[in-house]
Tab-separated table of C-alpha atoms in Angstrom:
chain	number	residue	atom	x	y	z
A	707	MET	CA	22.218	23.746	-37.946
A	708	PRO	CA	19.386	22.367	-36.617
A	709	THR	CA	18.799	23.269	-33.115
A	710	GLU	CA	18.328	19.796	-30.238
A	711	PRO	CA	14.782	19.198	-29.238
A	712	ARG	CA	14.082	21.552	-25.953
A	713	SER	CA	13.532	19.327	-22.556
A	714	PRO	CA	10.228	19.659	-21.175
A	715	ARG	CA	10.145	22.734	-18.727
A	716	LEU	CA	8.809	21.502	-15.262
A	717	ALA	CA	7.293	23.475	-12.304
A	718	VAL	CA	8.895	21.402	-9.349
A	719	LEU	CA	6.707	22.426	-6.120
A	720	ILE	CA	7.764	20.898	-2.321
A	721	ASP	CA	5.232	20.543	0.466
A	722	ALA	CA	8.395	20.683	3.515
A	723	ASP	CA	5.996	19.643	5.926
A	724	ASN	CA	5.225	16.542	3.821
A	725	ALA	CA	8.531	15.414	2.490
A	726	SER	CA	11.864	14.655	3.576
A	727	ALA	CA	15.145	16.236	2.954
A	728	LYS	CA	16.452	12.773	2.799
A	729	ILE	CA	15.230	13.001	-0.493
A	730	ALA	CA	16.719	15.578	-2.542
A	731	ASP	CA	19.541	14.200	-4.166
A	732	GLY	CA	17.609	11.468	-6.005
A	733	LEU	CA	14.525	13.444	-6.103
A	734	PHE	CA	16.395	15.746	-8.324
A	735	GLU	CA	17.951	12.798	-10.265
A	736	GLU	CA	14.628	11.777	-10.981
A	737	ILE	CA	13.219	14.550	-12.460
A	738	ALA	CA	16.235	15.196	-14.749
A	739	LYS	CA	14.822	11.927	-16.379
A	740	ILE	CA	11.754	13.745	-17.241
A	741	GLY	CA	12.979	17.345	-18.220
A	742	GLU	CA	14.277	20.381	-16.801
A	743	ALA	CA	13.242	22.014	-14.034
A	744	SER	CA	12.883	25.082	-14.666
A	745	VAL	CA	10.938	26.709	-11.121
A	746	ARG	CA	12.256	24.818	-7.795
A	747	ARG	CA	9.985	26.157	-4.511
A	748	ILE	CA	9.737	24.743	-1.649
A	749	TYR	CA	6.968	25.174	0.803
A	750	GLY	CA	7.070	25.607	4.473
A	751	ASP	CA	7.783	26.939	8.490
A	752	PHE	CA	11.676	26.804	8.429
A	753	SER	CA	11.693	28.120	12.138
A	754	ASN	CA	10.234	24.698	12.653
A	755	ALA	CA	12.179	21.610	13.720
A	756	ARG	CA	10.803	19.218	10.593
A	757	SER	CA	11.255	22.112	8.056
A	758	LYS	CA	14.392	23.028	9.124
A	759	SER	CA	16.432	19.779	7.822
A	760	TRP	CA	15.823	21.454	4.112
A	761	ALA	CA	17.569	24.652	4.818
A	762	GLU	CA	21.130	22.503	4.319
A	763	VAL	CA	19.985	21.153	0.746
A	764	LEU	CA	18.411	24.694	-0.969
A	765	SER	CA	21.890	26.022	-2.145
A	766	LYS	CA	22.962	22.692	-3.726
A	767	HIS	CA	19.821	21.859	-5.556
A	768	ALA	CA	19.148	25.792	-6.298
A	769	ILE	CA	15.709	25.848	-4.216
A	770	ILE	CA	14.296	28.957	-3.457
A	771	PRO	CA	12.444	28.732	-0.482
A	772	GLN	CA	8.865	30.214	0.476
A	773	GLN	CA	8.519	31.085	3.926
A	774	GLN	CA	5.144	30.806	6.121
A	775	PHE	CA	4.363	31.294	9.840
A	776	ALA	CA	1.969	29.501	11.339
A	777	TYR	CA	-0.043	32.120	12.420
A	778	THR	CA	-3.138	30.159	13.375
A	779	THR	CA	-2.844	26.476	14.695
A	780	GLY	CA	-4.555	24.170	12.185
A	781	LYS	CA	-4.419	26.302	9.572
A	782	ASN	CA	-1.616	25.502	6.517
A	783	ALA	CA	-0.777	28.378	5.344
A	784	SER	CA	1.920	26.614	3.330
A	785	ASP	CA	-0.383	24.100	1.093
A	786	ILE	CA	-2.369	27.142	0.152
A	787	THR	CA	0.543	29.303	-0.703
A	788	LEU	CA	1.924	26.559	-3.009
A	789	VAL	CA	-1.310	26.370	-4.753
A	790	ILE	CA	-2.091	29.474	-5.693
A	791	ASP	CA	1.262	29.744	-7.414
A	792	ALA	CA	0.720	26.752	-8.815
A	793	MET	CA	-2.348	27.975	-10.102
A	794	ASP	CA	-0.342	31.764	-11.838
A	795	LEU	CA	2.289	28.978	-13.071
A	796	LEU	CA	-0.173	26.982	-14.358
A	797	HIS	CA	-1.651	29.794	-16.324
A	798	SER	CA	1.286	31.546	-17.602
A	799	GLY	CA	1.483	28.853	-20.125
A	800	ARG	CA	5.020	28.443	-19.909
A	801	PHE	CA	4.875	25.063	-18.486
A	802	ASP	CA	5.199	21.409	-19.452
A	803	GLY	CA	4.640	19.352	-16.208
A	804	PHE	CA	4.633	20.109	-13.042
A	805	CYS	CA	6.097	17.934	-9.781
A	806	LEU	CA	4.257	18.336	-6.864
A	807	VAL	CA	6.403	16.595	-4.046
A	808	SER	CA	3.807	15.984	-1.197
A	809	SER	CA	2.352	12.662	1.023
A	810	ASP	CA	-0.292	15.034	1.491
A	811	SER	CA	-4.277	13.968	-0.228
A	812	ASP	CA	-5.164	17.628	0.104
A	813	PHE	CA	-3.309	18.331	-3.215
A	814	THR	CA	-5.710	15.617	-5.121
A	815	ARG	CA	-7.664	18.436	-6.506
A	816	LEU	CA	-4.434	20.715	-7.669
A	817	ALA	CA	-2.981	17.546	-9.575
A	818	ALA	CA	-6.203	16.973	-11.418
A	819	ARG	CA	-6.807	20.433	-12.417
A	820	ILE	CA	-3.642	20.669	-13.861
A	821	ARG	CA	-4.046	17.889	-15.262
A	822	GLU	CA	-7.720	19.496	-17.319
A	823	GLN	CA	-5.518	22.426	-18.676
A	824	GLY	CA	-3.807	19.070	-20.584
A	825	VAL	CA	-0.339	20.011	-18.443
A	826	ASP	CA	1.103	16.733	-16.749
A	827	VAL	CA	1.664	16.347	-13.171
A	828	PHE	CA	4.240	14.057	-11.977
A	829	GLY	CA	3.881	13.155	-8.067
A	830	PHE	CA	6.396	12.260	-5.389
A	831	GLY	CA	5.016	10.930	-1.812
A	832	GLU	CA	5.462	8.268	0.405
A	833	GLN	CA	3.905	4.886	0.171
A	834	LYS	CA	1.571	6.060	2.791
A	835	THR	CA	-0.072	8.718	0.444
A	836	PRO	CA	-3.678	8.524	-0.215
A	837	GLU	CA	-4.477	6.939	-3.435
A	838	SER	CA	-6.535	9.468	-4.570
A	839	PHE	CA	-3.237	11.547	-4.688
A	840	ARG	CA	-1.473	8.862	-6.493
A	841	GLN	CA	-4.295	8.618	-9.376
A	842	ALA	CA	-4.595	12.245	-10.175
A	843	CYS	CA	-0.852	12.361	-11.261
A	844	ARG	CA	0.462	11.030	-14.509
A	845	ARG	CA	3.139	9.192	-12.577
A	846	PHE	CA	3.251	9.107	-8.590
A	847	VAL	CA	7.353	7.848	-8.015
A	848	TYR	CA	7.795	6.620	-4.141
A	849	THR	CA	9.963	8.805	-2.224
A	850	GLU	CA	11.211	5.084	-0.650
A	851	ASN	CA	12.219	4.276	-3.765
A	852	LEU	CA	14.491	7.530	-4.248
A	853	LEU	CA	17.029	6.014	-1.165
A	854	LEU	CA	17.108	2.428	-1.910
A	855	GLY	CA	19.626	0.360	-4.129
A	856	VAL	CA	17.643	-2.152	-6.978
A	857	GLY	CA	18.817	-4.882	-8.542
A	858	ASN	CA	19.556	-5.869	-12.472
A	859	ALA	CA	19.942	-8.933	-14.828
A	860	GLN	CA	23.199	-9.825	-14.012
A	861	ASP	CA	22.699	-9.069	-10.162
A	862	ALA	CA	19.383	-10.314	-9.274
A	863	ALA	CA	19.440	-9.485	-5.500
A	864	PRO	CA	18.819	-5.696	-5.172
A	865	ALA	CA	21.393	-3.598	-3.118
A	866	THR	CA	19.110	-3.152	-0.282
A	867	LYS	CA	15.596	-4.944	1.297
A	868	PRO	CA	12.501	-3.671	-1.281
A	869	LEU	CA	9.436	-2.213	-0.660
A	870	GLN	CA	7.764	-5.187	-1.842
A	871	ALA	CA	8.699	-8.658	-2.661
A	872	PRO	CA	9.194	-9.179	-7.101
A	873	THR	CA	6.060	-11.662	-6.146
A	874	ALA	CA	3.693	-9.349	-5.072
A	875	ALA	CA	3.672	-7.635	-8.941
A	876	THR	CA	2.662	-10.787	-10.480
A	877	PRO	CA	-1.911	-9.915	-10.300
A	878	ILE	CA	-0.853	-6.398	-11.577
A	879	LEU	CA	1.243	-7.448	-14.111
A	880	LYS	CA	-1.274	-10.543	-15.401
A	881	LYS	CA	-3.799	-8.228	-15.075
A	882	VAL	CA	-2.504	-5.464	-17.528
A	883	ILE	CA	-1.512	-8.118	-20.192
A	884	GLY	CA	-4.721	-9.723	-20.128
A	885	GLN	CA	-6.840	-6.463	-20.699
A	886	MET	CA	-4.477	-6.161	-23.791
A	887	GLU	CA	-5.829	-7.521	-27.397
A	888	SER	CA	-3.890	-9.944	-28.748
A	889	GLU	CA	-4.703	-13.439	-30.549
A	890	ASP	CA	-1.775	-15.235	-29.510
A	891	GLY	CA	-0.896	-14.037	-25.560
A	892	TRP	CA	1.972	-12.707	-26.542
A	893	VAL	CA	2.484	-8.900	-26.091
A	894	LEU	CA	5.589	-6.546	-26.911
A	895	LEU	CA	7.480	-5.360	-23.315
A	896	GLY	CA	7.161	-1.491	-24.565
A	897	THR	CA	3.580	-1.356	-25.215
A	898	PHE	CA	2.712	-3.190	-21.629
A	899	GLY	CA	5.136	-0.738	-20.166
A	900	LYS	CA	2.770	2.036	-21.633
A	901	GLN	CA	-0.643	0.395	-20.387
A	902	LEU	CA	0.766	-0.666	-17.178
A	903	SER	CA	1.800	3.237	-16.673
A	904	ASN	CA	-1.758	3.825	-18.051
A	905	LEU	CA	-3.718	1.468	-15.460
A	906	PHE	CA	-1.254	2.167	-12.574
A	907	SER	CA	0.534	5.627	-11.959
A	908	ASP	CA	2.564	4.249	-8.991
A	909	PHE	CA	3.646	1.127	-10.759
A	910	ASP	CA	7.505	1.090	-10.625
A	911	PRO	CA	9.814	-1.687	-10.889
A	912	ARG	CA	12.190	0.193	-8.266
A	913	THR	CA	9.210	-1.203	-5.538
A	914	TYR	CA	10.419	-4.784	-5.874
A	915	GLY	CA	13.558	-4.233	-6.136
A	916	PHE	CA	14.118	-3.884	-9.825
A	917	SER	CA	15.464	-0.883	-12.131
A	918	LYS	CA	14.114	-2.789	-14.993
A	919	LEU	CA	10.576	-4.112	-15.801
A	920	SER	CA	12.007	-6.744	-18.226
A	921	ASP	CA	14.002	-7.693	-14.991
A	922	LEU	CA	11.108	-7.280	-12.758
A	923	VAL	CA	9.244	-9.660	-15.184
A	924	ARG	CA	11.750	-12.237	-15.356
A	925	LYS	CA	12.203	-12.438	-11.970
A	926	THR	CA	8.561	-13.367	-11.005
A	927	ALA	CA	8.868	-16.978	-13.019
A	928	ALA	CA	5.383	-15.980	-14.267
A	929	PHE	CA	5.556	-14.822	-17.423
A	930	ASP	CA	7.330	-16.397	-20.632
A	931	ILE	CA	9.921	-14.601	-22.532
A	932	GLU	CA	10.348	-14.113	-26.443
A	933	ASN	CA	13.908	-12.188	-27.157
A	934	PRO	CA	14.102	-12.424	-31.184
A	935	LYS	CA	17.824	-11.151	-32.632
A	936	GLY	CA	17.103	-7.437	-33.754
A	937	GLY	CA	13.529	-7.726	-32.366
A	938	SER	CA	11.749	-6.380	-29.431
A	939	MET	CA	11.194	-8.479	-26.580
A	940	ARG	CA	7.677	-9.891	-26.373
A	941	ILE	CA	5.784	-11.765	-22.690
A	942	ARG	CA	3.238	-13.530	-22.346
A	943	VAL	CA	1.192	-15.399	-19.262
A	944	LYS	CA	3.043	-19.004	-19.027
A	945	PRO	CA	0.485	-21.310	-20.053
A	946	VAL	CA	-1.110	-23.375	-16.748
A	947	GLU	CA	-0.040	-27.089	-16.766
A	948	LYS	CA	-2.533	-29.394	-17.514
A	949	LYS	CA	-2.293	-32.362	-14.983
A	950	GLY	CA	-1.891	-35.757	-16.782
A	951	LYS	CA	-5.096	-37.554	-16.194
A	952	GLY	CA	-4.613	-41.233	-14.146
A	953	LYS	CA	-4.580	-45.453	-15.889
A	954	SER	CA	-7.709	-46.356	-15.432
A	955	GLU	CA	-8.452	-49.446	-13.768
């Protein structure tokens, strides 16, 4: 019998000092969409009040804690240990991707180094995460989106207030479609979505309150949408309406 293709094998490395335990459920649900979390490690001083909250969810998600005591003020032993482990795992050649969970820009070089090796990096952090780290990842997911409800085609309003209004996405969407080659202005939504991810690693429809890109595009009301029967959805920027000329006196 033919064997099913194996899911991408992922190494999940969590910076407990820069990630909240509240995201744990949503985090691993999101990672499951990417592949199999073969390694699950978390780094921090779990005697510290900030990291202690993770202790309650470690067993639920089979996360292995890497205890690091803060022997010296101002030195982050957790970050150093995470980087060392990441490089060891990278050179083992056993993983198809890494999930780095942190809002700390110190991991920018680590993400870039892993990608230089031809291995994907998926970042997870808060909106405050510096752009350098976000752009160093193939894809970056805001952890706030892992806690928010989203809308869909039937329910145009999201369950909770999104991080940004849908109209805030319009300039980004227009910029991407403007860079795509098209004789008549129409582009396939699937192709558009891939280009969008390539140019903006942190773009996520959930940031604007929607689970699907197509629903967000509709909500902006800035695009024409064509969904032919049996064909793929296409979109284009709505043509600018020309104002009628006044009558000459």
